[in-house]
Amino acid sequence: MMNTEKKCVILWHVLPIVGLILWGALCITNNLWYDEAYSASMVSQSWLRLLYITAVDYHSPFYYSLLKLFYHLFGGGTDFRSLKLFSLLFMEGYLLLGKYYVKKLFGQKISIWFMVFSILMPIMSVQAGNVRMYGASLFFMTLMGLTAYDIYLNVTRRKWIVFCAASICTVYCHTFTMIQSFFFYLLFFALLLYAKKYKTAKHLFLCGLVVSLVFSPWLAVTCRQMISRMRYDAGSTGELATIYSFMDYCKEWFSALETPKGSVMFLGMGICLVLGYLAVDWMRAERNYAPAVGMGALGCTVLTGGMVSACVNNCFLGRYVFSGFGFLMLFYAVGMSRIKRFKLKAGIMAVAVYCLLMQYGEEIKLEYDGGLKVYEAFWEEQIGDDDVIIGPNVHTVFLSVYHPEIQYYIYPYKPYNVPFVNMESLTDWNQLEGVGNVWYITFAGDEPDFAGERYEYDQALAFHYMYYDFVMFRLTPKG
């Protein structure tokens, strides 16, 4: 029979391939939901327009710039699979950090458990093919954290360069990733002082100064964005977070916010509690508190986001701290390495596999949803080159990303930070003079009542697509 050491070596080599296959299956479709369509629209903008939109919205241009380069490198157009594969590259890079870097710092056994739980964690599958900045932020934050521990063990100039570069990329990924990096620096600095590594602490301070200077231009923009949102975003300030919001966070961390499964969420929370307790036991036994620094930064960021959303502005979502989930997976890994009894280990694995399969099935259904084909078939049969499409808000007309050649309108006003290039505000009916057919797309339950004085309307199509139930009406001029 194969001995345990050989099994570990095989697992260590195979797990990144397993992750690539599982996550890759979610990245080879052309289906986009609203946030992904937003990203797809951003990469079609000019560089100056991209910079402007990010300056008035809530994210830096860093991720969109990288995505834009990758998108045009692979041909552009309305085939957006390359955008999904861009996220997959970062997620696979994160797994390789677990394979090589975690092994170097903590050993092969913990490296294997790190990769196992990264693959089994439902939120990893959700974000692996998501055309957003979360996969990139996870990679850079994990690289930053592992390099910090490497520096703690043995200082070299090369490690400081990697740590500083990873830090700069991390803070530019997302506002809450920047906040999480700030907490990480504080905790790492405190650990160095506690360990009396004053020279290393001085270098960390200098590194933090460099990162702050590089980020300072966008920090001013970020502060202005936050102030503007707190002043003018009536929806967010009028509905502050409650205890139910915390349940939404848990749905997103352990299941999926848009397709939550109660059993997956509660079982995932149970695994977190059990392995968290065992991780603390590992740290006490090994006298190694490095995993606590990352978890402390993650926890402080969650607390900050929750407090701001409960007291000032409801601006926090569970996915905003996803960049720190590499720290959580390390916590899981060191905790799992403490278990000696086979039955307990097998039980935890069985629960984790169940959670993955239940949630992964939902993600597969979404990614292979046939609603887009229904919409495209209708488009080929009914929509002409001179036709226009109207919607009540940007969320109902995000499918415009698939047809940039057709004019779309939002009635009555388009938000100033919407990146869709073929979309305008419909403020005057004269804008529709000389066009072909007029269509109205919205969510089920809504009708184009506003057009009643000028148009008659009949429902032409109803279809389900990913999270949405759409209806389309054909508007016919009266008389």
Coordinates of C-alpha atoms in Angstrom, one line a residue:
M1 CA 0.0 0.0 0.0
M2 CA 1.1 3.6 -0.6
N3 CA 2.5 5.2 2.5
T4 CA 1.2 8.4 4.0
E5 CA 4.2 10.5 2.9
K6 CA 3.8 9.5 -0.7
K7 CA 0.0 10.3 -0.6
C8 CA 0.8 13.7 0.8
V9 CA 3.3 14.4 -2.1
I10 CA 0.6 13.4 -4.7
L11 CA -2.0 15.5 -3.0
W12 CA 0.4 18.5 -2.9
H13 CA 0.9 18.2 -6.6
V14 CA -2.7 17.4 -7.6
L15 CA -4.7 20.0 -5.6
P16 CA -3.8 23.1 -7.7
I17 CA -5.0 21.1 -10.8
V18 CA -8.2 20.2 -9.0
G19 CA -8.8 23.9 -8.2
L20 CA -8.1 24.8 -11.8
I21 CA -10.7 22.3 -13.1
L22 CA -13.4 23.2 -10.6
W23 CA -13.0 26.9 -10.9
G24 CA -12.3 26.8 -14.6
A25 CA -15.7 25.2 -15.2
L26 CA -17.2 28.5 -13.9
C27 CA -15.1 30.7 -16.2
I28 CA -15.8 29.3 -19.7
T29 CA -19.3 30.8 -20.2
N30 CA -20.2 34.2 -21.5
N31 CA -22.8 34.9 -18.8
L32 CA -22.4 38.1 -16.8
W33 CA -24.5 39.5 -14.0
Y34 CA -24.8 43.3 -13.3
D35 CA -21.5 43.8 -11.4
E36 CA -19.6 41.8 -14.0
A37 CA -21.2 43.7 -16.8
Y38 CA -20.1 46.9 -15.1
S39 CA -16.5 45.6 -15.2
A40 CA -16.9 44.5 -18.9
S41 CA -18.2 48.0 -19.7
M42 CA -15.3 49.7 -17.9
V43 CA -12.7 47.9 -20.1
S44 CA -14.4 49.3 -23.2
Q45 CA -13.9 52.9 -22.0
S46 CA -11.0 55.1 -22.9
W47 CA -8.2 55.4 -20.4
L48 CA -9.3 58.9 -19.4
R49 CA -12.9 57.9 -19.1
L50 CA -12.0 54.9 -17.0
L51 CA -10.0 57.1 -14.6
Y52 CA -12.9 59.6 -14.3
I53 CA -15.5 56.9 -13.6
T54 CA -13.3 55.3 -10.9
A55 CA -12.7 58.7 -9.4
V56 CA -16.4 59.4 -8.9
D57 CA -17.3 55.8 -8.1
Y58 CA -16.0 53.6 -5.2
H59 CA -12.9 51.8 -6.6
S60 CA -9.5 52.6 -7.8
P61 CA -8.5 52.2 -11.5
F62 CA -5.9 49.6 -10.7
Y63 CA -7.9 46.4 -11.3
Y64 CA -9.8 47.8 -14.3
S65 CA -6.6 48.9 -15.9
L66 CA -5.1 45.4 -15.6
L67 CA -8.4 43.9 -16.8
K68 CA -8.5 46.3 -19.8
L69 CA -5.0 45.3 -20.8
F70 CA -5.8 41.6 -20.5
Y71 CA -9.2 42.0 -22.3
H72 CA -7.6 43.7 -25.4
L73 CA -4.7 41.3 -25.4
F74 CA -7.2 38.5 -25.9
G75 CA -9.2 40.2 -28.6
G76 CA -11.9 42.3 -26.9
G77 CA -15.4 42.2 -28.4
T78 CA -18.5 40.8 -26.7
D79 CA -17.0 37.4 -25.8
F80 CA -16.2 38.0 -22.1
R81 CA -14.8 34.7 -21.1
S82 CA -11.3 36.2 -21.1
L83 CA -12.5 38.5 -18.2
K84 CA -13.6 35.5 -16.2
L85 CA -10.3 33.8 -16.9
F86 CA -8.5 36.9 -15.6
S87 CA -10.0 36.2 -12.1
L88 CA -9.1 32.6 -12.5
L89 CA -5.5 33.4 -13.0
F90 CA -5.3 35.2 -9.7
M91 CA -7.2 32.5 -7.9
E92 CA -4.8 29.8 -9.3
G93 CA -1.9 32.0 -8.3
Y94 CA -3.3 32.1 -4.8
L95 CA -3.4 28.3 -4.8
L96 CA 0.2 28.2 -5.9
L97 CA 1.1 30.5 -3.0
G98 CA -0.5 27.9 -0.8
K99 CA 1.4 25.1 -2.5
Y100 CA 4.9 26.6 -2.4
Y101 CA 5.0 29.6 0.0
V102 CA 2.8 28.0 2.7
K103 CA 4.9 24.9 2.5
K104 CA 8.1 26.8 2.8
L105 CA 6.8 28.6 6.0
F106 CA 4.6 26.0 7.7
G107 CA 5.4 22.7 6.1
Q108 CA 3.8 20.4 3.5
K109 CA 1.0 19.1 5.8
I110 CA -0.4 22.6 6.5
S111 CA 0.2 23.5 2.8
I112 CA -2.1 20.7 1.8
W113 CA -4.8 21.6 4.2
F114 CA -4.6 25.2 3.1
M115 CA -5.3 24.2 -0.5
V116 CA -7.9 21.7 0.5
F117 CA -10.0 24.2 2.4
S118 CA -9.4 26.9 -0.2
I119 CA -11.0 24.5 -2.8
L120 CA -13.8 23.4 -0.5
M121 CA -14.8 26.9 0.7
P122 CA -17.9 27.9 -1.3
I123 CA -17.0 31.6 -1.5
M124 CA -13.8 30.7 -3.3
S125 CA -15.9 29.1 -6.1
V126 CA -18.2 32.1 -6.2
Q127 CA -15.3 34.6 -6.6
A128 CA -13.1 32.4 -8.9
G129 CA -15.0 33.4 -12.0
N130 CA -16.4 36.7 -10.8
V131 CA -15.3 39.6 -13.1
R132 CA -14.5 41.7 -10.1
M133 CA -11.3 42.7 -8.2
Y134 CA -11.8 40.2 -5.3
G135 CA -9.6 37.4 -6.8
A136 CA -6.8 39.9 -7.4
S137 CA -7.1 41.3 -3.9
L138 CA -7.0 37.8 -2.4
F139 CA -3.8 37.0 -4.2
F140 CA -2.0 40.2 -3.3
M141 CA -3.1 40.2 0.3
T142 CA -2.1 36.6 0.8
L143 CA 1.3 37.3 -0.8
M144 CA 1.7 40.3 1.4
G145 CA 0.9 38.3 4.6
L146 CA 3.1 35.3 3.8
T147 CA 6.0 37.6 2.9
A148 CA 5.6 39.4 6.2
Y149 CA 6.0 36.1 8.1
D150 CA 9.0 35.2 5.9
I151 CA 10.5 38.6 6.8
Y152 CA 9.8 37.9 10.5
L153 CA 11.8 34.6 10.2
N154 CA 14.7 35.9 8.1
V155 CA 15.1 39.4 6.7
T156 CA 16.4 40.0 3.2
R157 CA 16.2 43.0 0.8
R158 CA 14.4 40.9 -1.8
K159 CA 11.6 40.0 0.6
W160 CA 11.1 43.7 1.5
I161 CA 10.8 44.6 -2.2
V162 CA 8.2 41.8 -2.7
F163 CA 6.4 42.8 0.5
C164 CA 6.3 46.5 -0.5
A165 CA 5.2 45.8 -4.1
A166 CA 2.4 43.4 -2.9
S167 CA 1.3 46.0 -0.3
I168 CA 1.0 48.7 -3.0
C169 CA -1.1 46.4 -5.3
T170 CA -3.2 45.3 -2.3
V171 CA -4.2 48.8 -1.2
Y172 CA -5.1 49.8 -4.7
C173 CA -7.5 46.8 -5.2
H174 CA -10.4 47.9 -3.0
T175 CA -11.2 50.4 -0.3
F176 CA -11.8 47.7 2.4
T177 CA -8.7 45.9 1.2
M178 CA -6.8 49.1 1.9
I179 CA -8.3 49.2 5.4
Q180 CA -7.4 45.6 6.0
S181 CA -3.8 46.2 5.0
F182 CA -3.7 49.1 7.4
F183 CA -4.8 46.8 10.3
F184 CA -2.3 44.2 9.2
Y185 CA 0.6 46.7 9.3
L186 CA -0.4 47.8 12.7
L187 CA -0.6 44.3 14.1
F188 CA 2.6 43.2 12.4
F189 CA 4.4 46.3 13.8
A190 CA 3.1 45.5 17.3
L191 CA 4.3 41.9 16.9
L192 CA 7.8 43.1 15.9
L193 CA 8.0 45.4 18.9
Y194 CA 6.8 42.6 21.2
A195 CA 9.5 40.3 19.8
K196 CA 12.1 43.2 20.2
K197 CA 12.9 43.1 16.5
Y198 CA 13.3 46.9 16.4
K199 CA 15.4 47.1 13.3
T200 CA 12.8 45.1 11.3
A201 CA 10.0 47.3 12.8
K202 CA 11.9 50.4 11.6
H203 CA 12.1 48.9 8.1
L204 CA 8.3 48.1 8.3
F205 CA 7.6 51.7 9.2
L206 CA 9.6 52.9 6.2
C207 CA 7.9 50.4 3.9
G208 CA 4.5 51.6 5.2
L209 CA 5.6 55.2 4.5
V210 CA 6.5 54.3 0.9
V211 CA 3.1 52.5 0.4
S212 CA 1.3 55.5 1.9
L213 CA 3.1 57.9 -0.4
V214 CA 2.3 55.8 -3.5
F215 CA -1.4 55.5 -2.4
S216 CA -1.8 59.1 -1.2
P217 CA -3.1 60.4 -4.6
W218 CA -5.9 57.9 -4.5
L219 CA -6.5 58.2 -0.7
A220 CA -7.6 61.8 -1.3
V221 CA -10.1 60.5 -3.9
T222 CA -11.3 57.7 -1.6
C223 CA -11.9 60.2 1.2
R224 CA -13.9 62.5 -1.1
Q225 CA -15.9 59.5 -2.3
M226 CA -16.8 58.4 1.2
I227 CA -17.8 62.0 2.3
S228 CA -19.9 62.4 -0.8
R229 CA -21.7 59.0 -0.3
M230 CA -22.4 59.8 3.4
R231 CA -23.9 63.1 2.4
Y232 CA -25.9 62.2 -0.7
D233 CA -26.6 58.4 -0.6
A234 CA -30.0 58.6 1.1
G235 CA -30.7 54.9 0.6
S236 CA -27.5 53.8 2.4
T237 CA -27.8 56.3 5.3
G238 CA -31.6 55.7 5.7
E239 CA -31.3 51.9 6.0
L240 CA -28.4 51.2 8.4
A241 CA -27.2 47.7 9.0
T242 CA -28.9 45.5 11.7
I243 CA -28.3 42.1 13.1
Y244 CA -30.0 40.8 9.9
S245 CA -27.2 42.4 7.9
F246 CA -24.7 40.2 9.9
M247 CA -26.6 37.2 8.7
D248 CA -26.2 38.4 5.1
Y249 CA -22.5 38.7 5.8
C250 CA -22.5 35.1 7.0
K251 CA -24.4 33.9 3.9
E252 CA -21.8 35.5 1.7
W253 CA -18.8 34.1 3.7
F254 CA -20.0 30.6 4.1
S255 CA -22.6 30.1 1.3
A256 CA -23.5 32.8 -1.3
L257 CA -25.5 36.0 -0.8
E258 CA -27.5 35.7 -4.0
T259 CA -28.2 32.0 -3.7
P260 CA -27.9 31.2 0.0
K261 CA -28.3 27.7 1.4
G262 CA -29.1 27.6 5.1
S263 CA -27.5 24.3 5.7
V264 CA -24.3 25.3 3.9
M265 CA -24.1 28.6 5.9
F266 CA -24.6 27.0 9.3
L267 CA -22.4 24.0 8.7
G268 CA -19.7 26.4 7.4
M269 CA -20.0 28.5 10.5
G270 CA -19.6 25.3 12.6
I271 CA -16.4 24.3 10.8
C272 CA -15.1 27.8 11.3
L273 CA -15.7 27.6 15.1
V274 CA -14.2 24.1 15.5
L275 CA -11.1 24.8 13.4
G276 CA -10.7 28.3 14.9
Y277 CA -10.5 26.7 18.4
L278 CA -8.0 24.1 17.1
A279 CA -5.9 26.9 15.4
V280 CA -5.6 28.7 18.7
D281 CA -4.5 25.4 20.3
W282 CA -1.9 25.0 17.5
M283 CA -0.5 28.5 18.1
R284 CA -0.3 27.9 21.8
A285 CA 1.5 24.5 21.3
E286 CA 3.8 25.8 18.6
R287 CA 4.3 29.2 20.2
N288 CA 3.7 30.6 16.7
Y289 CA 1.2 33.4 16.6
A290 CA 1.7 34.4 12.9
P291 CA -1.8 33.2 11.8
A292 CA -3.3 35.4 14.5
V293 CA -1.9 38.6 12.8
G294 CA -3.8 37.9 9.6
M295 CA -7.0 36.9 11.4
G296 CA -6.7 40.0 13.6
A297 CA -6.6 42.2 10.5
L298 CA -9.5 40.3 9.0
G299 CA -11.5 40.6 12.2
C300 CA -10.8 44.3 12.7
T301 CA -11.9 45.0 9.1
V302 CA -15.1 43.2 9.6
L303 CA -15.7 45.1 12.8
T304 CA -15.0 48.4 11.2
G305 CA -17.3 47.7 8.2
G306 CA -20.0 46.5 10.5
M307 CA -19.8 49.5 12.8
V308 CA -19.7 52.0 9.9
S309 CA -22.7 50.3 8.3
A310 CA -24.7 50.2 11.6
C311 CA -23.9 53.7 12.7
V312 CA -23.0 55.9 9.7
N313 CA -23.6 54.5 6.3
N314 CA -24.7 51.1 5.1
C315 CA -21.6 50.6 2.8
F316 CA -20.3 47.1 3.8
L317 CA -20.8 43.8 2.1
G318 CA -19.4 40.4 3.1
R319 CA -17.3 40.1 0.0
Y320 CA -15.4 43.3 0.8
V321 CA -13.2 41.3 3.2
F322 CA -12.6 38.4 0.9
S323 CA -9.1 39.5 0.3
G324 CA -8.3 38.3 3.9
F325 CA -9.7 34.8 3.4
G326 CA -6.2 33.4 2.7
F327 CA -5.6 34.2 6.4
L328 CA -8.8 32.3 7.3
M329 CA -7.7 29.3 5.2
L330 CA -4.3 29.3 7.0
F331 CA -6.2 29.3 10.3
Y332 CA -8.3 26.3 9.1
A333 CA -5.1 24.6 7.9
V334 CA -3.2 24.9 11.2
G335 CA -6.3 23.9 13.1
M336 CA -6.8 20.8 11.0
S337 CA -3.2 19.8 11.5
R338 CA -3.9 19.5 15.2
I339 CA -6.5 16.7 14.7
K340 CA -5.1 13.2 15.4
R341 CA -8.4 11.2 15.4
F342 CA -9.3 9.9 11.9
K343 CA -13.1 10.0 12.6
L344 CA -13.1 13.7 13.5
K345 CA -10.9 14.6 10.6
A346 CA -13.2 12.6 8.2
G347 CA -16.3 14.2 9.7
I348 CA -15.0 17.7 9.1
M349 CA -14.0 16.8 5.6
A350 CA -17.4 15.2 4.9
V351 CA -19.2 18.4 6.0
A352 CA -16.8 20.6 4.0
V353 CA -17.3 18.5 0.8
Y354 CA -21.1 18.6 1.3
C355 CA -21.0 22.4 1.6
L356 CA -19.0 22.7 -1.6
L357 CA -21.2 20.3 -3.6
M358 CA -24.4 22.0 -2.5
Q359 CA -23.2 25.5 -3.3
Y360 CA -21.2 24.6 -6.3
G361 CA -24.3 23.1 -7.9
E362 CA -26.0 26.5 -7.6
E363 CA -23.0 28.2 -9.2
I364 CA -23.0 25.8 -12.1
K365 CA -26.7 26.4 -12.7
L366 CA -26.1 30.2 -12.8
E367 CA -23.1 30.0 -15.0
Y368 CA -24.8 27.7 -17.5
D369 CA -28.2 29.5 -17.3
G370 CA -29.8 29.4 -20.7
G371 CA -31.6 32.8 -20.3
L372 CA -29.0 34.7 -22.4
K373 CA -29.6 32.3 -25.3
V374 CA -33.3 33.0 -25.1
Y375 CA -32.6 36.8 -25.1
E376 CA -30.2 36.4 -28.0
A377 CA -32.6 34.3 -30.1
F378 CA -35.3 37.0 -29.6
W379 CA -32.8 39.6 -30.5
E380 CA -31.9 37.9 -33.8
E381 CA -35.6 37.6 -34.7
Q382 CA -37.0 40.9 -33.5
I383 CA -34.4 43.6 -32.9
G384 CA -33.3 45.8 -35.9
D385 CA -30.2 47.9 -36.3
D386 CA -32.3 51.1 -35.9
D387 CA -34.2 50.0 -32.8
V388 CA -33.8 51.4 -29.3
I389 CA -34.3 49.9 -25.9
I390 CA -35.4 51.7 -22.8
G391 CA -35.2 50.7 -19.2
P392 CA -36.2 52.2 -15.8
N393 CA -32.7 51.9 -14.3
V394 CA -29.2 50.7 -15.1
H395 CA -29.8 47.3 -13.5
T396 CA -32.5 46.4 -16.0
V397 CA -30.4 47.3 -19.1
F398 CA -27.0 45.9 -18.2
L399 CA -27.5 43.4 -21.0
S400 CA -26.6 46.3 -23.3
V401 CA -23.0 45.1 -22.8
Y402 CA -23.7 42.3 -25.3
H403 CA -25.0 44.7 -28.0
P404 CA -22.9 47.9 -27.9
E405 CA -24.1 48.8 -31.5
I406 CA -27.7 49.4 -30.3
Q407 CA -28.8 52.6 -28.5
Y408 CA -30.1 52.1 -25.0
Y409 CA -31.9 54.7 -22.8
I410 CA -32.6 55.0 -19.1
Y411 CA -35.9 56.8 -18.2
P412 CA -35.6 59.4 -17.0
Y413 CA -32.0 59.9 -16.0
K414 CA -28.8 57.9 -16.3
P415 CA -26.4 58.1 -13.2
Y416 CA -23.3 60.0 -14.0
N417 CA -20.9 57.1 -13.1
V418 CA -22.5 54.5 -15.4
P419 CA -19.8 53.2 -17.7
F420 CA -22.0 51.6 -20.5
V421 CA -20.9 53.3 -23.7
N422 CA -24.2 53.0 -25.6
M423 CA -26.5 54.4 -22.9
E424 CA -28.1 57.8 -22.5
S425 CA -30.8 59.5 -20.5
L426 CA -34.3 59.7 -22.0
T427 CA -35.4 63.2 -21.0
D428 CA -37.2 64.2 -24.2
W429 CA -39.5 62.1 -26.4
N430 CA -38.0 63.8 -29.4
Q431 CA -34.9 61.7 -28.9
L432 CA -36.9 58.8 -30.3
E433 CA -37.8 60.5 -33.6
G434 CA -36.6 58.6 -36.7
V435 CA -35.7 55.4 -34.8
G436 CA -37.0 51.9 -35.6
N437 CA -38.9 49.9 -33.0
V438 CA -39.0 51.0 -29.4
W439 CA -38.6 48.3 -26.7
Y440 CA -38.8 48.5 -23.0
I441 CA -36.9 46.0 -20.8
T442 CA -37.5 45.7 -17.1
F443 CA -37.9 43.2 -14.2
A444 CA -41.0 41.1 -13.9
G445 CA -43.9 43.0 -12.3
D446 CA -43.0 46.4 -13.9
E447 CA -44.7 47.9 -16.9
P448 CA -43.9 51.1 -19.0
D449 CA -46.9 53.1 -17.6
F450 CA -45.0 56.3 -18.1
A451 CA -45.3 55.9 -21.9
G452 CA -49.1 55.5 -21.8
E453 CA -49.9 58.9 -23.4
R454 CA -47.7 58.2 -26.5
Y455 CA -47.4 54.5 -26.8
E456 CA -49.4 51.3 -26.5
Y457 CA -47.4 48.4 -25.2
D458 CA -47.6 44.6 -25.4
Q459 CA -45.3 42.1 -23.7
A460 CA -43.1 40.5 -26.3
L461 CA -40.8 38.3 -24.1
A462 CA -40.4 37.0 -20.6
F463 CA -37.2 35.2 -19.6
H464 CA -35.2 34.3 -16.5
Y465 CA -31.5 35.0 -16.5
M466 CA -29.2 34.2 -13.6
Y467 CA -30.6 36.2 -10.6
Y468 CA -33.2 38.1 -12.6
D469 CA -36.7 37.7 -14.2
F470 CA -36.9 40.0 -17.2
V471 CA -39.8 41.1 -19.4
M472 CA -39.6 43.0 -22.6
F473 CA -42.4 45.2 -24.1
R474 CA -42.8 46.5 -27.6
L475 CA -44.0 50.1 -27.6
T476 CA -46.2 51.1 -30.5
P477 CA -47.0 54.8 -31.2
K478 CA -50.7 55.6 -30.7
G479 CA -52.6 56.8 -33.7

